[in-house]
PDB file of C-alpha atoms in Angstrom:
ATOM      1  CA  MET A 717    -188.836-127.044  92.918  1.00 49.00           C
ATOM      2  CA  PRO A 718    -191.741-125.992  90.510  1.00 74.00           C
ATOM      3  CA  TYR A 719    -190.738-128.393  87.551  1.00 89.00           C
ATOM      4  CA  ILE A 720    -191.030-132.380  86.878  1.00 92.00           C
ATOM      5  CA  LYS A 721    -189.227-135.137  84.642  1.00 92.00           C
ATOM      6  CA  GLU A 722    -191.686-137.394  84.197  1.00 95.00           C
ATOM      7  CA  ILE A 723    -190.804-140.666  82.575  1.00 95.00           C
ATOM      8  CA  CYS A 724    -193.340-142.784  80.973  1.00 97.00           C
ATOM      9  CA  LEU A 725    -192.812-146.560  79.780  1.00 96.00           C
ATOM     10  CA  ALA A 726    -195.476-148.138  77.658  1.00 96.00           C
ATOM     11  CA  GLY A 727    -194.772-151.288  75.529  1.00 93.00           C
ATOM     12  CA  ASN A 728    -191.939-150.040  73.338  1.00 93.00           C
ATOM     13  CA  MET A 729    -191.747-146.078  73.558  1.00 94.00           C
ATOM     14  CA  LEU A 730    -190.227-144.356  76.254  1.00 95.00           C
ATOM     15  CA  GLU A 731    -191.196-140.807  76.833  1.00 96.00           C
ATOM     16  CA  VAL A 732    -189.713-137.803  78.963  1.00 95.00           C
ATOM     17  CA  ARG A 733    -191.280-135.049  79.640  1.00 95.00           C
ATOM     18  CA  LYS A 734    -190.205-132.164  82.136  1.00 91.00           C
ATOM     19  CA  TYR A 735    -192.837-129.251  82.572  1.00 90.00           C
ATOM     20  CA  HIS A 736    -194.184-127.245  85.291  1.00 87.00           C
ATOM     21  CA  THR A 737    -196.463-127.758  88.015  1.00 81.00           C
ATOM     22  CA  LEU A 738    -199.068-125.441  89.774  1.00 71.00           C
ATOM     23  CA  ARG A 739    -198.184-127.390  92.782  1.00 62.00           C
ATOM     24  CA  TYR A 740    -195.156-125.882  94.314  1.00 53.00           C
ATOM     25  CA  ASN A 741    -194.297-121.906  95.332  1.00 50.00           C
ATOM     26  CA  VAL A 742    -190.830-121.051  95.096  1.00 47.00           C
ATOM     27  CA  LYS A 743    -189.953-117.551  95.823  1.00 50.00           C
ATOM     28  CA  GLY A 744    -187.641-116.341  92.904  1.00 48.00           C
ATOM     29  CA  GLU A 745    -188.970-118.535  90.066  1.00 50.00           C
ATOM     30  CA  LYS A 746    -188.538-116.343  86.973  1.00 54.00           C
ATOM     31  CA  ARG A 747    -191.217-116.983  84.111  1.00 52.00           C
ATOM     32  CA  ASN A 748    -191.466-115.753  80.530  1.00 53.00           C
ATOM     33  CA  VAL A 749    -193.926-113.381  79.288  1.00 52.00           C
ATOM     34  CA  ARG A 750    -197.687-115.303  79.821  1.00 52.00           C
ATOM     35  CA  ASN A 751    -198.772-115.000  76.343  1.00 51.00           C
ATOM     36  CA  LYS A 752    -203.025-116.408  76.550  1.00 52.00           C
ATOM     37  CA  GLU A 753    -205.408-116.530  79.592  1.00 48.00           C
ATOM     38  CA  THR A 754    -206.087-119.726  81.045  1.00 48.00           C
ATOM     39  CA  CYS A 755    -209.975-119.753  79.512  1.00 58.00           C
ATOM     40  CA  ASP A 756    -207.170-119.698  75.790  1.00 53.00           C
ATOM     41  CA  CYS A 757    -205.668-122.682  76.549  1.00 64.00           C
ATOM     42  CA  GLN A 758    -207.390-124.554  78.748  1.00 74.00           C
ATOM     43  CA  LYS A 759    -208.913-126.676  75.646  1.00 77.00           C
ATOM     44  CA  LYS A 760    -206.088-126.957  74.012  1.00 80.00           C
ATOM     45  CA  VAL A 761    -204.401-128.711  77.355  1.00 78.00           C
ATOM     46  CA  ASN A 762    -207.097-130.965  77.511  1.00 86.00           C
ATOM     47  CA  TYR A 763    -206.911-132.525  74.149  1.00 90.00           C
ATOM     48  CA  TYR A 764    -203.042-132.690  74.519  1.00 90.00           C
ATOM     49  CA  GLU A 765    -203.385-134.381  77.377  1.00 92.00           C
ATOM     50  CA  ALA A 766    -205.898-136.705  76.039  1.00 94.00           C
ATOM     51  CA  LEU A 767    -203.878-137.153  73.154  1.00 96.00           C
ATOM     52  CA  ARG A 768    -200.488-138.115  75.374  1.00 95.00           C
ATOM     53  CA  LYS A 769    -202.824-140.454  77.394  1.00 97.00           C
ATOM     54  CA  LEU A 770    -205.168-142.646  74.667  1.00 97.00           C
ATOM     55  CA  THR A 771    -201.323-142.965  72.958  1.00 97.00           C
ATOM     56  CA  ARG A 772    -199.831-144.074  76.118  1.00 97.00           C
ATOM     57  CA  LEU A 773    -202.470-146.711  76.348  1.00 97.00           C
ATOM     58  CA  MET A 774    -202.629-147.897  73.307  1.00 97.00           C
ATOM     59  CA  ALA A 775    -198.528-148.002  72.896  1.00 96.00           C
ATOM     60  CA  ALA A 776    -198.511-150.441  76.627  1.00 97.00           C
ATOM     61  CA  ASN A 777    -201.298-152.719  75.108  1.00 97.00           C
ATOM     62  CA  PHE A 778    -200.677-153.126  71.857  1.00 96.00           C
ATOM     63  CA  THR A 779    -198.057-154.071  69.064  1.00 94.00           C
ATOM     64  CA  ASP A 780    -198.421-154.488  64.842  1.00 92.00           C
ATOM     65  CA  ASP A 781    -197.984-158.233  65.529  1.00 93.00           C
ATOM     66  CA  THR A 782    -200.980-158.485  67.907  1.00 94.00           C
ATOM     67  CA  GLY A 783    -203.075-155.624  67.286  1.00 96.00           C
ATOM     68  CA  MET A 784    -205.870-154.874  63.874  1.00 97.00           C
ATOM     69  CA  LEU A 785    -207.635-151.823  63.502  1.00 97.00           C
ATOM     70  CA  VAL A 786    -211.462-151.866  62.523  1.00 98.00           C
ATOM     71  CA  THR A 787    -214.112-150.056  61.409  1.00 98.00           C
ATOM     72  CA  LEU A 788    -217.951-151.044  62.012  1.00 98.00           C
ATOM     73  CA  THR A 789    -219.957-149.423  59.963  1.00 97.00           C
ATOM     74  CA  TYR A 790    -223.834-150.072  59.443  1.00 97.00           C
ATOM     75  CA  LEU A 791    -226.605-149.766  56.662  1.00 96.00           C
ATOM     76  CA  LYS A 792    -228.425-147.088  56.349  1.00 93.00           C
ATOM     77  CA  ASP A 793    -231.421-148.094  57.930  1.00 94.00           C
ATOM     78  CA  LYS A 794    -230.146-150.023  60.787  1.00 95.00           C
ATOM     79  CA  ARG A 795    -228.353-146.619  61.698  1.00 95.00           C
ATOM     80  CA  PRO A 796    -228.713-145.573  65.104  1.00 94.00           C
ATOM     81  CA  GLY A 797    -230.183-142.426  66.037  1.00 89.00           C
ATOM     82  CA  THR A 798    -228.053-141.687  68.664  1.00 89.00           C
ATOM     83  CA  SER A 799    -224.446-142.203  70.350  1.00 89.00           C
ATOM     84  CA  THR A 800    -226.778-143.911  73.301  1.00 91.00           C
ATOM     85  CA  ASP A 801    -228.254-146.248  70.962  1.00 94.00           C
ATOM     86  CA  MET A 802    -224.863-147.358  69.130  1.00 94.00           C
ATOM     87  CA  GLN A 803    -223.349-147.855  73.018  1.00 94.00           C
ATOM     88  CA  LYS A 804    -226.087-150.871  72.735  1.00 96.00           C
ATOM     89  CA  ASP A 805    -225.156-152.459  69.260  1.00 97.00           C
ATOM     90  CA  ILE A 806    -221.598-152.149  69.896  1.00 97.00           C
ATOM     91  CA  GLU A 807    -222.183-154.180  73.324  1.00 97.00           C
ATOM     92  CA  LEU A 808    -223.515-156.823  72.274  1.00 98.00           C
ATOM     93  CA  PHE A 809    -221.516-156.923  69.458  1.00 98.00           C
ATOM     94  CA  LEU A 810    -218.586-157.100  72.227  1.00 98.00           C
ATOM     95  CA  ARG A 811    -220.420-160.244  74.336  1.00 97.00           C
ATOM     96  CA  ARG A 812    -220.456-162.209  71.017  1.00 98.00           C
ATOM     97  CA  ILE A 813    -216.650-161.904  69.914  1.00 98.00           C
ATOM     98  CA  ARG A 814    -215.590-161.997  73.854  1.00 97.00           C
ATOM     99  CA  LYS A 815    -217.699-165.703  73.541  1.00 97.00           C
ATOM    100  CA  VAL A 816    -215.780-166.807  70.378  1.00 97.00           C
ATOM    101  CA  PHE A 817    -212.216-165.614  72.368  1.00 97.00           C
ATOM    102  CA  LYS A 818    -212.740-167.458  75.313  1.00 96.00           C
ATOM    103  CA  LYS A 819    -214.325-170.414  73.637  1.00 96.00           C
ATOM    104  CA  SER A 820    -210.693-170.230  71.516  1.00 93.00           C
ATOM    105  CA  GLY A 821    -208.491-169.588  74.971  1.00 94.00           C
ATOM    106  CA  LEU A 822    -207.844-166.477  73.532  1.00 93.00           C
ATOM    107  CA  THR A 823    -207.107-162.830  75.279  1.00 95.00           C
ATOM    108  CA  LEU A 824    -209.617-159.808  73.927  1.00 97.00           C
ATOM    109  CA  LYS A 825    -207.751-156.177  74.620  1.00 98.00           C
ATOM    110  CA  TYR A 826    -209.743-153.241  72.429  1.00 98.00           C
ATOM    111  CA  ILE A 827    -210.522-149.724  72.737  1.00 98.00           C
ATOM    112  CA  TYR A 828    -212.803-148.551  70.728  1.00 98.00           C
ATOM    113  CA  VAL A 829    -214.478-144.685  69.666  1.00 97.00           C
ATOM    114  CA  LYS A 830    -217.844-143.924  67.953  1.00 95.00           C
ATOM    115  CA  GLU A 831    -218.182-141.610  65.266  1.00 95.00           C
ATOM    116  CA  LEU A 832    -221.902-140.027  64.627  1.00 93.00           C
ATOM    117  CA  GLY A 833    -221.924-137.738  61.640  1.00 90.00           C
ATOM    118  CA  LYS A 834    -224.115-134.715  61.546  1.00 87.00           C
ATOM    119  CA  ARG A 835    -225.855-136.349  58.159  1.00 87.00           C
ATOM    120  CA  GLY A 836    -226.355-139.770  59.868  1.00 86.00           C
ATOM    121  CA  ALA A 837    -223.583-141.831  58.979  1.00 88.00           C
ATOM    122  CA  ALA A 838    -221.986-143.493  62.170  1.00 95.00           C
ATOM    123  CA  HIS A 839    -219.196-145.978  61.974  1.00 97.00           C
ATOM    124  CA  VAL A 840    -217.551-147.825  65.245  1.00 97.00           C
ATOM    125  CA  HIS A 841    -213.476-147.435  65.378  1.00 98.00           C
ATOM    126  CA  ILE A 842    -211.522-150.325  67.279  1.00 98.00           C
ATOM    127  CA  LEU A 843    -208.080-151.183  67.928  1.00 98.00           C
ATOM    128  CA  MET A 844    -208.263-154.814  69.524  1.00 98.00           C
ATOM    129  CA  SER A 845    -206.173-157.981  69.550  1.00 98.00           C
ATOM    130  CA  VAL A 846    -205.977-160.005  66.205  1.00 96.00           C
ATOM    131  CA  CYS A 847    -208.124-162.303  65.233  1.00 96.00           C
ATOM    132  CA  ASP A 848    -209.889-163.848  61.979  1.00 95.00           C
ATOM    133  CA  ILE A 849    -211.775-161.540  60.019  1.00 95.00           C
ATOM    134  CA  ARG A 850    -214.792-163.757  59.213  1.00 96.00           C
ATOM    135  CA  ILE A 851    -215.216-163.753  63.384  1.00 96.00           C
ATOM    136  CA  ILE A 852    -215.819-159.682  63.330  1.00 97.00           C
ATOM    137  CA  ARG A 853    -218.213-160.314  60.327  1.00 96.00           C
ATOM    138  CA  ASP A 854    -220.105-163.149  62.030  1.00 97.00           C
ATOM    139  CA  CYS A 855    -220.244-161.066  65.199  1.00 98.00           C
ATOM    140  CA  TRP A 856    -221.519-157.350  63.135  1.00 98.00           C
ATOM    141  CA  ASP A 857    -224.427-157.654  62.018  1.00 97.00           C
ATOM    142  CA  LYS A 858    -225.519-154.219  61.357  1.00 97.00           C
ATOM    143  CA  GLY A 859    -223.447-153.465  57.796  1.00 97.00           C
ATOM    144  CA  GLY A 860    -220.046-153.688  56.854  1.00 96.00           C
ATOM    145  CA  ILE A 861    -216.278-154.065  58.272  1.00 97.00           C
ATOM    146  CA  ASP A 862    -213.071-152.743  57.344  1.00 97.00           C
ATOM    147  CA  ALA A 863    -209.783-154.509  58.909  1.00 96.00           C
ATOM    148  CA  LYS A 864    -206.220-153.194  58.641  1.00 94.00           C
ATOM    149  CA  ALA A 865    -203.771-154.764  60.117  1.00 93.00           C
ATOM    150  CA  LEU A 866    -201.292-152.232  61.850  1.00 92.00           C
ATOM    151  CA  TRP A 867    -197.756-150.416  60.398  1.00 89.00           C
ATOM    152  CA  SER A 868    -197.513-148.138  62.986  1.00 86.00           C
ATOM    153  CA  GLY A 869    -193.571-149.259  64.214  1.00 81.00           C
ATOM    154  CA  GLY A 870    -194.344-148.464  67.873  1.00 83.00           C
ATOM    155  CA  ASP A 871    -195.599-145.296  67.366  1.00 91.00           C
ATOM    156  CA  TYR A 872    -199.470-145.040  67.960  1.00 95.00           C
ATOM    157  CA  SER A 873    -200.081-141.066  68.195  1.00 94.00           C
ATOM    158  CA  ALA A 874    -201.562-140.674  64.437  1.00 95.00           C
ATOM    159  CA  ILE A 875    -204.223-143.467  65.401  1.00 97.00           C
ATOM    160  CA  ALA A 876    -205.214-141.817  68.669  1.00 97.00           C
ATOM    161  CA  LYS A 877    -205.462-138.428  66.792  1.00 97.00           C
ATOM    162  CA  TYR A 878    -208.099-139.636  64.544  1.00 96.00           C
ATOM    163  CA  PHE A 879    -209.754-141.728  67.377  1.00 97.00           C
ATOM    164  CA  LEU A 880    -209.666-138.656  69.285  1.00 96.00           C
ATOM    165  CA  LYS A 881    -211.312-136.267  65.986  1.00 95.00           C
ATOM    166  CA  TYR A 882    -214.286-138.934  65.559  1.00 94.00           C
ATOM    167  CA  SER A 883    -214.977-138.392  69.104  1.00 93.00           C
ATOM    168  CA  LEU A 884    -215.210-134.789  68.980  1.00 91.00           C
ATOM    169  CA  GLU A 885    -217.389-135.050  66.039  1.00 91.00           C
ATOM    170  CA  THR A 886    -219.761-137.212  67.541  1.00 90.00           C
ATOM    171  CA  GLU A 887    -219.726-134.481  70.741  1.00 89.00           C
ATOM    172  CA  GLU A 888    -220.076-131.868  67.854  1.00 89.00           C
ATOM    173  CA  THR A 889    -223.315-133.768  66.272  1.00 88.00           C
ATOM    174  CA  GLU A 890    -225.399-134.177  69.691  1.00 86.00           C
ATOM    175  CA  GLY A 891    -224.383-131.334  70.818  1.00 81.00           C
ATOM    176  CA  ARG A 892    -223.464-132.809  74.117  1.00 75.00           C
ATOM    177  CA  LEU A 893    -220.711-134.632  75.951  1.00 70.00           C
ATOM    178  CA  ILE A 894    -221.161-138.151  75.056  1.00 67.00           C
ATOM    179  CA  GLY A 895    -218.969-139.597  78.441  1.00 71.00           C
ATOM    180  CA  LYS A 896    -216.025-141.235  77.825  1.00 84.00           C
ATOM    181  CA  ARG A 897    -213.942-140.124  75.125  1.00 89.00           C
ATOM    182  CA  TRP A 898    -212.899-143.783  74.334  1.00 96.00           C
ATOM    183  CA  TYR A 899    -213.953-146.824  76.018  1.00 96.00           C
ATOM    184  CA  PRO A 900    -211.059-149.574  76.945  1.00 97.00           C
ATOM    185  CA  SER A 901    -211.344-153.102  77.535  1.00 98.00           C
ATOM    186  CA  ARG A 902    -211.042-153.863  81.612  1.00 97.00           C
ATOM    187  CA  ASN A 903    -208.039-155.638  81.018  1.00 97.00           C
ATOM    188  CA  LEU A 904    -205.782-153.311  79.468  1.00 98.00           C
ATOM    189  CA  LYS A 905    -202.261-152.587  81.109  1.00 97.00           C
ATOM    190  CA  LYS A 906    -201.330-149.343  82.566  1.00 96.00           C
ATOM    191  CA  PRO A 907    -198.264-147.221  81.492  1.00 97.00           C
ATOM    192  CA  LEU A 908    -195.385-147.331  83.770  1.00 97.00           C
ATOM    193  CA  ILE A 909    -194.718-143.549  84.968  1.00 97.00           C
ATOM    194  CA  ILE A 910    -192.582-141.995  86.931  1.00 96.00           C
ATOM    195  CA  LYS A 911    -192.282-138.555  88.252  1.00 94.00           C
ATOM    196  CA  LYS A 912    -190.070-136.910  90.445  1.00 91.00           C
ATOM    197  CA  ILE A 913    -189.327-132.986  91.472  1.00 89.00           C
ATOM    198  CA  VAL A 914    -186.743-131.008  89.435  1.00 84.00           C
ATOM    199  CA  LYS A 915    -185.682-127.900  90.625  1.00 83.00           C
ATOM    200  CA  ALA A 916    -185.630-124.774  88.523  1.00 79.00           C
ATOM    201  CA  ASN A 917    -181.919-124.116  88.184  1.00 80.00           C
ATOM    202  CA  THR A 918    -181.104-127.366  87.424  1.00 82.00           C
ATOM    203  CA  PHE A 919    -183.993-127.190  84.488  1.00 82.00           C
ATOM    204  CA  ASN A 920    -181.734-128.286  81.337  1.00 83.00           C
ATOM    205  CA  MET A 921    -182.794-129.095  77.724  1.00 85.00           C
ATOM    206  CA  ARG A 922    -180.006-131.763  77.627  1.00 86.00           C
ATOM    207  CA  ILE A 923    -181.916-135.200  75.456  1.00 90.00           C
ATOM    208  CA  LYS A 924    -180.140-138.256  76.690  1.00 83.00           C
ATOM    209  CA  ALA A 925    -180.903-141.510  75.107  1.00 85.00           C
ATOM    210  CA  ILE A 926    -180.183-144.486  76.665  1.00 88.00           C
ATOM    211  CA  ASP A 927    -179.392-148.261  75.943  1.00 90.00           C
ATOM    212  CA  GLY A 928    -181.327-150.283  73.537  1.00 90.00           C
ATOM    213  CA  TYR A 929    -183.925-146.914  72.490  1.00 93.00           C
ATOM    214  CA  VAL A 930    -183.205-144.577  69.723  1.00 93.00           C
ATOM    215  CA  VAL A 931    -184.978-140.440  70.067  1.00 94.00           C
ATOM    216  CA  ASP A 932    -187.828-140.382  67.585  1.00 93.00           C
ATOM    217  CA  PRO A 933    -186.589-136.621  66.395  1.00 92.00           C
ATOM    218  CA  ASN A 934    -190.284-135.910  65.158  1.00 91.00           C
ATOM    219  CA  THR A 935    -191.441-136.255  69.093  1.00 92.00           C
ATOM    220  CA  LEU A 936    -188.918-133.655  70.198  1.00 93.00           C
ATOM    221  CA  LYS A 937    -190.590-129.881  71.177  1.00 92.00           C
ATOM    222  CA  SER A 938    -189.185-127.464  73.933  1.00 91.00           C
ATOM    223  CA  GLY A 939    -189.550-123.980  74.665  1.00 90.00           C
ATOM    224  CA  TYR A 940    -192.090-122.171  77.031  1.00 87.00           C
ATOM    225  CA  THR A 941    -195.429-122.655  77.844  1.00 80.00           C
ATOM    226  CA  GLU A 942    -198.458-120.124  77.350  1.00 76.00           C
ATOM    227  CA  PHE A 943    -197.463-119.137  81.378  1.00 76.00           C
ATOM    228  CA  GLY A 944    -194.345-118.758  80.742  1.00 83.00           C
ATOM    229  CA  TYR A 945    -192.737-121.723  81.785  1.00 87.00           C
ATOM    230  CA  LYS A 946    -190.049-123.717  80.220  1.00 88.00           C
ATOM    231  CA  TYR A 947    -190.802-127.247  79.125  1.00 91.00           C
ATOM    232  CA  LEU A 948    -189.205-130.116  76.937  1.00 93.00           C
ATOM    233  CA  THR A 949    -190.613-133.428  75.773  1.00 94.00           C
ATOM    234  CA  TYR A 950    -189.387-136.188  73.778  1.00 95.00           C
ATOM    235  CA  THR A 951    -190.084-139.999  72.937  1.00 95.00           C
ATOM    236  CA  MET A 952    -187.679-142.543  72.522  1.00 95.00           C
ATOM    237  CA  ARG A 953    -188.552-146.345  70.398  1.00 93.00           C
ATOM    238  CA  LYS A 954    -186.938-149.200  71.805  1.00 90.00           C
ATOM    239  CA  VAL A 955    -184.145-150.975  69.544  1.00 85.00           C
ATOM    240  CA  ALA A 956    -184.393-154.764  67.679  1.00 72.00           C
ATOM    241  CA  PRO A 957    -181.913-156.371  68.287  1.00 64.00           C
ATOM    242  CA  VAL A 958    -179.603-157.131  65.719  1.00 51.00           C
ATOM    243  CA  GLN A 959    -179.917-160.746  63.736  1.00 53.00           C
ATOM    244  CA  VAL A 960    -177.371-162.796  62.979  1.00 53.00           C
TER     245      VAL A 960
END
């Protein structure tokens, strides 16, 4: 029983994955030719695992109606020297904006990453609860802001890719790990993940949409891993009910 079927429900997204796991060692299991050594692919594996987790977390907590994408910028003379200095600025900003949300009886949710370029430019990228842009302006005194309405259709993979890109850029600038790749608020909901064991001889590449969902063809991936094991993954999107 070397395979796992994983179903993840996150907001309007339902992801299906079938993949091999090293937790089981079953005699007679055949695999394709191994292409690369573990060390050659581990960074790639780690990246896609982080991308999957971040995409799911975003989908489970935000919609185009309830979220917005914000970039906080720095004036040149107020730029932080390090990501640690930047963290202090962000924490001050969050304390201020939490007070405003709390006073208004609203709930603040967010996920942010830090971007620190090699030439000194610094930005904070935040996926957060919708609010008046003037609130953000009053809470951030280090520079300008750029706020955009979400237009994702429930697919947050592109935003997650950008967030990870900024995080990796900061690590390259400082030449070290910066701690978390992204920083979420504590009140975020966790995606619902269900796993079950699938025997090797019952593994199939069949794609099946369930009622109320459609398969996103752009998410379909199948084949063999670098270790020669089969895999299948695809995502379904919830269909909005037709109004008459």
